Amino acid sequence: MDIFDRKILQVLQSDARASLQEIGQAVGLSPSPCWGRIKKMEEAGVIEGYTVRLNAQALGLGDTVMVQVTLDSHSDNTLEKFGETLAAIPEVIEAWLVSGEYDYLLRIAVHDTKDYERLLRERLYKIKGIRHSKSSFVLRTLKKADLPLLPS
């Protein structure tokens, strides 16, 4: 990846709907080479897809909860089943297997505390193999950024 690829990615991160004309103007290339570079980055897996950023508040999902989870077992089967179960819970918007005091960190979007209580009772507490969980409500987002496009 060169400077032009990074500039193209910056434009796309800020507006994935930008036209090839707009991208070309922003990076100093004509639309055709921009298209070729974008296609190469898609094929290489640098660009995974295109999406729209939604406002959680506007959708009524005013609370974000970070949940630390520790499992009873770390067998491949347990980890696989836990991942499959999380994938089926729409409120779990991100899940990471982590090192340290707990096994997983989950980011969950809910309407409010009552909605989170419902999710705990109906879904999370029913997952077999959870030894311990600890929840923290996000009070305020201090930073939310796109991936940095640093020189390699």
PDB file of C-alpha atoms in Angstrom:
ATOM      1  CA  MET A   1       0.000   0.000   0.000  1.00  0.00           C
ATOM      2  CA  ASP A   2       1.261   3.405  -0.910  1.00  0.00           C
ATOM      3  CA  ILE A   3       0.231   6.962  -0.023  1.00  0.00           C
ATOM      4  CA  PHE A   4      -2.566   6.965  -2.635  1.00  0.00           C
ATOM      5  CA  ASP A   5      -4.088   3.771  -1.224  1.00  0.00           C
ATOM      6  CA  ARG A   6      -4.028   5.252   2.275  1.00  0.00           C
ATOM      7  CA  LYS A   7      -5.651   8.472   1.049  1.00  0.00           C
ATOM      8  CA  ILE A   8      -8.350   6.468  -0.733  1.00  0.00           C
ATOM      9  CA  LEU A   9      -9.010   4.531   2.472  1.00  0.00           C
ATOM     10  CA  GLN A  10      -9.270   7.780   4.451  1.00  0.00           C
ATOM     11  CA  VAL A  11     -11.884   9.101   2.033  1.00  0.00           C
ATOM     12  CA  LEU A  12     -13.838   5.839   2.136  1.00  0.00           C
ATOM     13  CA  GLN A  13     -13.708   5.676   5.941  1.00  0.00           C
ATOM     14  CA  SER A  14     -15.215   9.140   6.189  1.00  0.00           C
ATOM     15  CA  ASP A  15     -17.755   8.580   3.377  1.00  0.00           C
ATOM     16  CA  ALA A  16     -18.144   5.134   1.833  1.00  0.00           C
ATOM     17  CA  ARG A  17     -20.687   6.622  -0.580  1.00  0.00           C
ATOM     18  CA  ALA A  18     -18.165   9.020  -2.133  1.00  0.00           C
ATOM     19  CA  SER A  19     -18.143   8.795  -5.914  1.00  0.00           C
ATOM     20  CA  LEU A  20     -15.020   7.795  -7.816  1.00  0.00           C
ATOM     21  CA  GLN A  21     -14.888  11.400  -9.033  1.00  0.00           C
ATOM     22  CA  GLU A  22     -14.877  12.697  -5.438  1.00  0.00           C
ATOM     23  CA  ILE A  23     -12.299  10.136  -4.333  1.00  0.00           C
ATOM     24  CA  GLY A  24     -10.070  10.977  -7.280  1.00  0.00           C
ATOM     25  CA  GLN A  25     -10.252  14.705  -6.551  1.00  0.00           C
ATOM     26  CA  ALA A  26      -9.433  14.125  -2.884  1.00  0.00           C
ATOM     27  CA  VAL A  27      -6.378  11.951  -3.581  1.00  0.00           C
ATOM     28  CA  GLY A  28      -5.081  13.483  -6.802  1.00  0.00           C
ATOM     29  CA  LEU A  29      -5.862  10.635  -9.201  1.00  0.00           C
ATOM     30  CA  SER A  30      -8.398  10.165 -11.954  1.00  0.00           C
ATOM     31  CA  PRO A  31     -11.404   7.906 -11.256  1.00  0.00           C
ATOM     32  CA  SER A  32     -10.116   4.925 -13.252  1.00  0.00           C
ATOM     33  CA  PRO A  33      -6.903   4.353 -11.236  1.00  0.00           C
ATOM     34  CA  CYS A  34      -8.895   4.909  -8.032  1.00  0.00           C
ATOM     35  CA  TRP A  35     -11.305   2.168  -9.059  1.00  0.00           C
ATOM     36  CA  GLY A  36      -8.427  -0.199  -9.819  1.00  0.00           C
ATOM     37  CA  ARG A  37      -6.813   0.479  -6.454  1.00  0.00           C
ATOM     38  CA  ILE A  38     -10.114   0.020  -4.606  1.00  0.00           C
ATOM     39  CA  LYS A  39     -10.734  -3.316  -6.367  1.00  0.00           C
ATOM     40  CA  LYS A  40      -7.206  -4.520  -5.477  1.00  0.00           C
ATOM     41  CA  MET A  41      -7.725  -3.555  -1.823  1.00  0.00           C
ATOM     42  CA  GLU A  42     -11.080  -5.382  -1.797  1.00  0.00           C
ATOM     43  CA  GLU A  43      -9.492  -8.511  -3.300  1.00  0.00           C
ATOM     44  CA  ALA A  44      -6.621  -8.347  -0.803  1.00  0.00           C
ATOM     45  CA  GLY A  45      -9.071  -8.108   2.110  1.00  0.00           C
ATOM     46  CA  VAL A  46      -7.958  -4.627   3.153  1.00  0.00           C
ATOM     47  CA  ILE A  47     -11.494  -3.411   2.434  1.00  0.00           C
ATOM     48  CA  GLU A  48     -13.861  -5.926   4.029  1.00  0.00           C
ATOM     49  CA  GLY A  49     -17.083  -4.273   2.950  1.00  0.00           C
ATOM     50  CA  TYR A  50     -19.132  -1.103   2.991  1.00  0.00           C
ATOM     51  CA  THR A  51     -21.555  -0.155   5.705  1.00  0.00           C
ATOM     52  CA  VAL A  52     -23.519   2.664   7.218  1.00  0.00           C
ATOM     53  CA  ARG A  53     -22.870   4.115  10.693  1.00  0.00           C
ATOM     54  CA  LEU A  54     -26.047   4.131  12.755  1.00  0.00           C
ATOM     55  CA  ASN A  55     -26.797   6.358  15.729  1.00  0.00           C
ATOM     56  CA  ALA A  56     -27.585   4.112  18.717  1.00  0.00           C
ATOM     57  CA  GLN A  57     -29.443   6.898  20.561  1.00  0.00           C
ATOM     58  CA  ALA A  58     -31.682   7.586  17.569  1.00  0.00           C
ATOM     59  CA  LEU A  59     -32.517   3.876  17.404  1.00  0.00           C
ATOM     60  CA  GLY A  60     -33.445   3.784  21.090  1.00  0.00           C
ATOM     61  CA  LEU A  61     -30.312   1.891  22.126  1.00  0.00           C
ATOM     62  CA  GLY A  62     -29.183   4.473  24.652  1.00  0.00           C
ATOM     63  CA  ASP A  63     -27.025   2.271  26.842  1.00  0.00           C
ATOM     64  CA  THR A  64     -23.849   0.363  26.125  1.00  0.00           C
ATOM     65  CA  VAL A  65     -22.723  -2.296  28.567  1.00  0.00           C
ATOM     66  CA  MET A  66     -19.254  -3.800  28.693  1.00  0.00           C
ATOM     67  CA  VAL A  67     -19.406  -7.328  30.123  1.00  0.00           C
ATOM     68  CA  GLN A  68     -16.400  -9.310  31.296  1.00  0.00           C
ATOM     69  CA  VAL A  69     -17.029 -13.056  31.153  1.00  0.00           C
ATOM     70  CA  THR A  70     -15.074 -15.953  32.626  1.00  0.00           C
ATOM     71  CA  LEU A  71     -15.857 -19.492  31.469  1.00  0.00           C
ATOM     72  CA  ASP A  72     -15.645 -22.744  33.451  1.00  0.00           C
ATOM     73  CA  SER A  73     -13.748 -24.508  30.685  1.00  0.00           C
ATOM     74  CA  HIS A  74     -11.423 -23.481  27.880  1.00  0.00           C
ATOM     75  CA  SER A  75     -11.831 -26.497  25.644  1.00  0.00           C
ATOM     76  CA  ASP A  76     -12.157 -25.871  21.921  1.00  0.00           C
ATOM     77  CA  ASN A  77     -15.721 -27.150  22.032  1.00  0.00           C
ATOM     78  CA  THR A  78     -16.708 -24.788  24.871  1.00  0.00           C
ATOM     79  CA  LEU A  79     -15.146 -21.778  23.162  1.00  0.00           C
ATOM     80  CA  GLU A  80     -16.814 -22.642  19.851  1.00  0.00           C
ATOM     81  CA  LYS A  81     -20.253 -23.119  21.422  1.00  0.00           C
ATOM     82  CA  PHE A  82     -19.900 -19.885  23.412  1.00  0.00           C
ATOM     83  CA  GLY A  83     -19.020 -17.984  20.233  1.00  0.00           C
ATOM     84  CA  GLU A  84     -21.988 -19.486  18.379  1.00  0.00           C
ATOM     85  CA  THR A  85     -24.331 -18.548  21.226  1.00  0.00           C
ATOM     86  CA  LEU A  86     -23.067 -14.951  21.269  1.00  0.00           C
ATOM     87  CA  ALA A  87     -23.501 -14.710  17.508  1.00  0.00           C
ATOM     88  CA  ALA A  88     -27.204 -15.445  17.958  1.00  0.00           C
ATOM     89  CA  ILE A  89     -27.743 -12.569  20.426  1.00  0.00           C
ATOM     90  CA  PRO A  90     -28.310  -9.361  18.422  1.00  0.00           C
ATOM     91  CA  GLU A  91     -27.638  -7.076  21.389  1.00  0.00           C
ATOM     92  CA  VAL A  92     -24.056  -8.395  21.571  1.00  0.00           C
ATOM     93  CA  ILE A  93     -22.462  -6.131  18.990  1.00  0.00           C
ATOM     94  CA  GLU A  94     -18.829  -7.048  19.637  1.00  0.00           C
ATOM     95  CA  ALA A  95     -17.140  -9.892  21.477  1.00  0.00           C
ATOM     96  CA  TRP A  96     -13.440 -10.434  22.030  1.00  0.00           C
ATOM     97  CA  LEU A  97     -11.525 -13.393  23.433  1.00  0.00           C
ATOM     98  CA  VAL A  98      -8.951 -11.675  25.643  1.00  0.00           C
ATOM     99  CA  SER A  99      -6.014 -12.438  27.891  1.00  0.00           C
ATOM    100  CA  GLY A 100      -5.957 -11.476  31.551  1.00  0.00           C
ATOM    101  CA  GLU A 101      -8.378 -11.856  34.443  1.00  0.00           C
ATOM    102  CA  TYR A 102     -11.373 -12.852  32.329  1.00  0.00           C
ATOM    103  CA  ASP A 103     -11.878 -14.716  29.068  1.00  0.00           C
ATOM    104  CA  TYR A 104     -14.194 -12.512  27.023  1.00  0.00           C
ATOM    105  CA  LEU A 105     -15.107  -8.871  26.766  1.00  0.00           C
ATOM    106  CA  LEU A 106     -18.526  -8.162  25.274  1.00  0.00           C
ATOM    107  CA  ARG A 107     -19.985  -4.880  24.055  1.00  0.00           C
ATOM    108  CA  ILE A 108     -23.749  -4.923  24.350  1.00  0.00           C
ATOM    109  CA  ALA A 109     -26.293  -2.360  23.136  1.00  0.00           C
ATOM    110  CA  VAL A 110     -29.572  -2.086  25.063  1.00  0.00           C
ATOM    111  CA  HIS A 111     -32.403   0.399  25.505  1.00  0.00           C
ATOM    112  CA  ASP A 112     -31.854   0.920  29.246  1.00  0.00           C
ATOM    113  CA  THR A 113     -31.128  -0.908  32.513  1.00  0.00           C
ATOM    114  CA  LYS A 114     -34.469  -2.761  32.427  1.00  0.00           C
ATOM    115  CA  ASP A 115     -33.670  -3.981  28.936  1.00  0.00           C
ATOM    116  CA  TYR A 116     -30.258  -5.171  30.136  1.00  0.00           C
ATOM    117  CA  GLU A 117     -31.873  -6.997  33.044  1.00  0.00           C
ATOM    118  CA  ARG A 118     -34.191  -8.720  30.545  1.00  0.00           C
ATOM    119  CA  LEU A 119     -31.215  -9.699  28.384  1.00  0.00           C
ATOM    120  CA  LEU A 120     -29.410 -11.122  31.433  1.00  0.00           C
ATOM    121  CA  ARG A 121     -32.401 -13.194  32.526  1.00  0.00           C
ATOM    122  CA  GLU A 122     -33.508 -14.384  29.097  1.00  0.00           C
ATOM    123  CA  ARG A 123     -30.193 -14.900  27.320  1.00  0.00           C
ATOM    124  CA  LEU A 124     -26.890 -14.398  29.133  1.00  0.00           C
ATOM    125  CA  TYR A 125     -27.709 -16.249  32.383  1.00  0.00           C
ATOM    126  CA  LYS A 126     -28.899 -19.202  30.305  1.00  0.00           C
ATOM    127  CA  ILE A 127     -25.529 -19.713  28.589  1.00  0.00           C
ATOM    128  CA  LYS A 128     -23.946 -22.859  29.995  1.00  0.00           C
ATOM    129  CA  GLY A 129     -20.352 -22.670  31.092  1.00  0.00           C
ATOM    130  CA  ILE A 130     -20.208 -19.090  32.385  1.00  0.00           C
ATOM    131  CA  ARG A 131     -18.445 -19.091  35.744  1.00  0.00           C
ATOM    132  CA  HIS A 132     -18.520 -15.346  36.367  1.00  0.00           C
ATOM    133  CA  SER A 133     -19.541 -12.123  34.675  1.00  0.00           C
ATOM    134  CA  LYS A 134     -19.093  -8.464  35.545  1.00  0.00           C
ATOM    135  CA  SER A 135     -21.020  -5.656  33.872  1.00  0.00           C
ATOM    136  CA  SER A 136     -20.115  -1.986  33.500  1.00  0.00           C
ATOM    137  CA  PHE A 137     -22.397   0.610  31.923  1.00  0.00           C
ATOM    138  CA  VAL A 138     -20.679   3.089  29.627  1.00  0.00           C
ATOM    139  CA  LEU A 139     -21.378   6.570  30.985  1.00  0.00           C
ATOM    140  CA  ARG A 140     -19.887   8.563  28.122  1.00  0.00           C
ATOM    141  CA  THR A 141     -17.893   7.830  24.983  1.00  0.00           C
ATOM    142  CA  LEU A 142     -14.681   9.836  25.072  1.00  0.00           C
ATOM    143  CA  LYS A 143     -13.304   8.697  21.738  1.00  0.00           C
ATOM    144  CA  LYS A 144     -14.696   6.814  18.770  1.00  0.00           C
ATOM    145  CA  ALA A 145     -12.416   6.707  15.769  1.00  0.00           C
ATOM    146  CA  ASP A 146     -11.801   4.937  12.483  1.00  0.00           C
ATOM    147  CA  LEU A 147      -8.774   2.700  12.130  1.00  0.00           C
ATOM    148  CA  PRO A 148      -5.549   4.699  11.919  1.00  0.00           C
ATOM    149  CA  LEU A 149      -3.889   4.642   8.506  1.00  0.00           C
ATOM    150  CA  LEU A 150      -0.268   4.767   9.573  1.00  0.00           C
ATOM    151  CA  PRO A 151       2.628   4.356   7.160  1.00  0.00           C
ATOM    152  CA  SER A 152       4.014   0.825   7.179  1.00  0.00           C
TER     153      SER A 152
END
